[in-house]
Amino acid sequence: MITPTPQPAADAAPSAVPAIPPAAPADAAAYFAARLAFHTDVADVHTALAAGTADFVVVDSRATAAWDQGHVPGARHLPTARIAADAAGLLDRAVPVVVYCWGPGCDGATRAALALARLGYRVKEMLGGIEYWIREGYEVETSQGPRHRPADPLTAPVGAEDCGC
């Protein structure tokens, strides 16, 4: 069923949304494909790790205190400041890297991804970082062992395995 196109009231001022027209479909497709080449989300990372099909390595770029507080199970700890010195000993350049930091309000994963890319690694940033990993209800490893919190109903359907994106 096709939903009818909404029509503004005859006396309504135009909204700010189309003030700059949307890109042409081919341009939009190129942009979104490029964006997906640089980013992945926590649900896709979790699904691959849980299924044992991960063809990438996960890197936590936060400081040791943050790592000890909770990190993605199976992730490697490589603080951004140590990437230049330690990446070659921890990572294989033939294996793509998914890097994360705290969350959307932090650019630590972006800095780590840049450092890794400059060293020749293929890298993606995990959108949402450890914050959204935890908010989705996924288990974390801590210095005291595994920890699990319930999913945040504002970010994930409660009881669902993924967001259905």
Tab-separated table of C-alpha atoms in Angstrom:
chain	number	residue	atom	x	y	z
A	1	MET	CA	0.000	0.000	0.000
A	2	ILE	CA	1.381	3.402	-0.949
A	3	THR	CA	1.089	6.087	1.710
A	4	PRO	CA	-0.172	9.395	0.337
A	5	THR	CA	2.329	12.250	0.245
A	6	PRO	CA	1.608	14.685	3.075
A	7	GLN	CA	0.452	18.097	1.926
A	8	PRO	CA	1.165	21.195	4.037
A	9	ALA	CA	-1.694	23.538	4.769
A	10	ALA	CA	-2.152	26.141	2.016
A	11	ASP	CA	-1.114	28.961	4.345
A	12	ALA	CA	1.813	27.111	5.983
A	13	ALA	CA	5.363	28.362	5.556
A	14	PRO	CA	7.782	25.813	4.088
A	15	SER	CA	9.638	23.728	6.657
A	16	ALA	CA	13.391	23.886	7.109
A	17	VAL	CA	13.763	20.245	6.024
A	18	PRO	CA	13.674	20.790	2.253
A	19	ALA	CA	15.314	24.241	2.437
A	20	ILE	CA	18.375	22.459	1.090
A	21	PRO	CA	16.952	19.845	-1.281
A	22	PRO	CA	17.812	16.178	-0.742
A	23	ALA	CA	20.645	14.820	-2.846
A	24	ALA	CA	19.969	13.055	-6.103
A	25	PRO	CA	19.399	9.315	-5.511
A	26	ALA	CA	22.736	8.310	-7.080
A	27	ASP	CA	24.608	10.852	-4.949
A	28	ALA	CA	22.756	9.713	-1.829
A	29	ALA	CA	23.566	6.070	-2.589
A	30	ALA	CA	27.259	6.898	-3.016
A	31	TYR	CA	27.324	8.884	0.232
A	32	PHE	CA	25.590	6.213	2.308
A	33	ALA	CA	27.707	3.418	0.826
A	34	ALA	CA	30.833	5.402	1.690
A	35	ARG	CA	29.552	6.044	5.193
A	36	LEU	CA	28.992	2.319	5.744
A	37	ALA	CA	32.594	1.696	4.648
A	38	PHE	CA	33.715	3.700	7.694
A	39	HIS	CA	31.146	2.720	10.345
A	40	THR	CA	29.390	-0.291	11.785
A	41	ASP	CA	26.961	-0.587	14.651
A	42	VAL	CA	26.950	-2.525	17.894
A	43	ALA	CA	24.177	-4.893	16.772
A	44	ASP	CA	26.134	-6.049	13.714
A	45	VAL	CA	29.331	-6.474	15.745
A	46	HIS	CA	27.482	-8.389	18.465
A	47	THR	CA	25.714	-10.625	15.949
A	48	ALA	CA	28.990	-11.586	14.264
A	49	LEU	CA	30.791	-12.194	17.566
A	50	ALA	CA	27.904	-14.235	19.012
A	51	ALA	CA	27.647	-16.363	15.860
A	52	GLY	CA	31.404	-16.942	15.728
A	53	THR	CA	31.507	-15.412	12.260
A	54	ALA	CA	33.549	-12.321	13.092
A	55	ASP	CA	36.014	-11.740	10.269
A	56	PHE	CA	37.407	-8.706	12.044
A	57	VAL	CA	39.069	-7.877	15.353
A	58	VAL	CA	37.521	-5.506	17.895
A	59	VAL	CA	39.778	-2.910	19.528
A	60	ASP	CA	38.915	-0.908	22.633
A	61	SER	CA	40.884	2.342	22.490
A	62	ARG	CA	40.113	3.545	26.028
A	63	ALA	CA	42.414	3.832	29.037
A	64	THR	CA	43.055	0.838	31.307
A	65	ALA	CA	40.658	2.003	34.040
A	66	ALA	CA	37.838	2.180	31.494
A	67	TRP	CA	38.798	-1.218	30.008
A	68	ASP	CA	38.704	-2.780	33.498
A	69	GLN	CA	35.278	-1.244	34.120
A	70	GLY	CA	33.836	-3.098	31.123
A	71	HIS	CA	34.698	-3.959	27.531
A	72	VAL	CA	33.339	-5.985	24.615
A	73	PRO	CA	34.117	-9.672	25.259
A	74	GLY	CA	36.985	-10.754	23.034
A	75	ALA	CA	38.096	-7.187	22.297
A	76	ARG	CA	41.762	-6.272	22.341
A	77	HIS	CA	42.882	-3.407	24.505
A	78	LEU	CA	44.904	-0.840	22.590
A	79	PRO	CA	44.688	2.689	24.007
A	80	THR	CA	44.974	5.338	21.315
A	81	ALA	CA	48.218	6.679	22.773
A	82	ARG	CA	49.795	3.190	22.399
A	83	ILE	CA	48.699	2.442	18.824
A	84	ALA	CA	51.912	3.565	17.118
A	85	ALA	CA	54.046	1.495	19.489
A	86	ASP	CA	51.868	-1.593	19.998
A	87	ALA	CA	49.571	-2.142	16.984
A	88	ALA	CA	52.018	-4.267	15.003
A	89	GLY	CA	52.399	-6.683	17.935
A	90	LEU	CA	48.632	-7.017	18.520
A	91	LEU	CA	47.009	-6.745	15.101
A	92	ASP	CA	47.322	-8.378	11.707
A	93	ARG	CA	47.093	-5.857	8.853
A	94	ALA	CA	45.190	-8.449	6.791
A	95	VAL	CA	42.305	-8.509	9.297
A	96	PRO	CA	39.884	-5.562	9.408
A	97	VAL	CA	39.662	-3.698	12.708
A	98	VAL	CA	36.530	-2.390	14.427
A	99	VAL	CA	37.471	0.222	16.996
A	100	TYR	CA	35.364	1.744	19.757
A	101	CYS	CA	35.645	4.150	22.661
A	102	TRP	CA	33.109	5.499	25.195
A	103	GLY	CA	30.205	6.547	23.013
A	104	PRO	CA	28.723	9.099	20.653
A	105	GLY	CA	29.964	12.040	22.720
A	106	CYS	CA	33.575	10.902	22.429
A	107	ASP	CA	35.867	11.059	19.416
A	108	GLY	CA	38.415	8.641	20.858
A	109	ALA	CA	37.419	5.877	18.448
A	110	THR	CA	37.763	8.287	15.542
A	111	ARG	CA	41.272	9.218	16.695
A	112	ALA	CA	42.177	5.549	17.097
A	113	ALA	CA	40.745	4.696	13.665
A	114	LEU	CA	42.778	7.494	12.114
A	115	ALA	CA	45.970	6.280	13.808
A	116	LEU	CA	45.349	2.706	12.650
A	117	ALA	CA	44.503	3.767	9.090
A	118	ARG	CA	47.711	5.780	8.926
A	119	LEU	CA	49.573	2.589	9.871
A	120	GLY	CA	47.952	0.673	7.017
A	121	TYR	CA	45.060	-1.072	8.801
A	122	ARG	CA	41.571	-1.341	7.315
A	123	VAL	CA	39.369	0.050	10.045
A	124	LYS	CA	35.764	0.862	10.901
A	125	GLU	CA	34.402	2.752	13.867
A	126	MET	CA	31.684	1.090	15.976
A	127	LEU	CA	28.961	3.703	16.311
A	128	GLY	CA	27.761	4.258	19.845
A	129	GLY	CA	30.856	2.745	21.456
A	130	ILE	CA	30.713	0.801	24.684
A	131	GLU	CA	27.829	3.006	25.853
A	132	TYR	CA	25.482	1.653	23.195
A	133	TRP	CA	26.885	-1.864	23.557
A	134	ILE	CA	25.763	-1.752	27.186
A	135	ARG	CA	22.496	0.066	26.394
A	136	GLU	CA	21.614	-2.685	23.878
A	137	GLY	CA	21.877	-5.138	26.791
A	138	TYR	CA	25.013	-6.950	25.632
A	139	GLU	CA	27.377	-8.531	28.130
A	140	VAL	CA	30.689	-6.886	28.987
A	141	GLU	CA	33.849	-8.300	30.504
A	142	THR	CA	35.124	-6.466	33.579
A	143	SER	CA	38.137	-6.911	35.817
A	144	GLN	CA	35.767	-8.870	38.106
A	145	GLY	CA	34.338	-11.043	35.315
A	146	PRO	CA	31.310	-10.870	32.992
A	147	ARG	CA	28.571	-8.330	33.645
A	148	HIS	CA	25.190	-7.917	32.009
A	149	ARG	CA	22.641	-5.108	32.284
A	150	PRO	CA	19.143	-5.133	30.827
A	151	ALA	CA	18.585	-3.391	27.502
A	152	ASP	CA	17.610	0.271	27.609
A	153	PRO	CA	14.104	0.487	26.100
A	154	LEU	CA	15.022	3.884	24.602
A	155	THR	CA	17.693	2.331	22.399
A	156	ALA	CA	16.721	-1.311	21.928
A	157	PRO	CA	13.491	-3.268	21.794
A	158	VAL	CA	13.268	-4.998	25.157
A	159	GLY	CA	13.807	-8.725	24.774
A	160	ALA	CA	14.865	-8.438	21.119
A	161	GLU	CA	18.191	-9.785	19.904
A	162	ASP	CA	18.775	-6.799	17.612
A	163	CYS	CA	17.153	-3.519	16.613
A	164	GLY	CA	15.852	-4.789	13.279
A	165	CYS	CA	17.808	-2.139	11.438
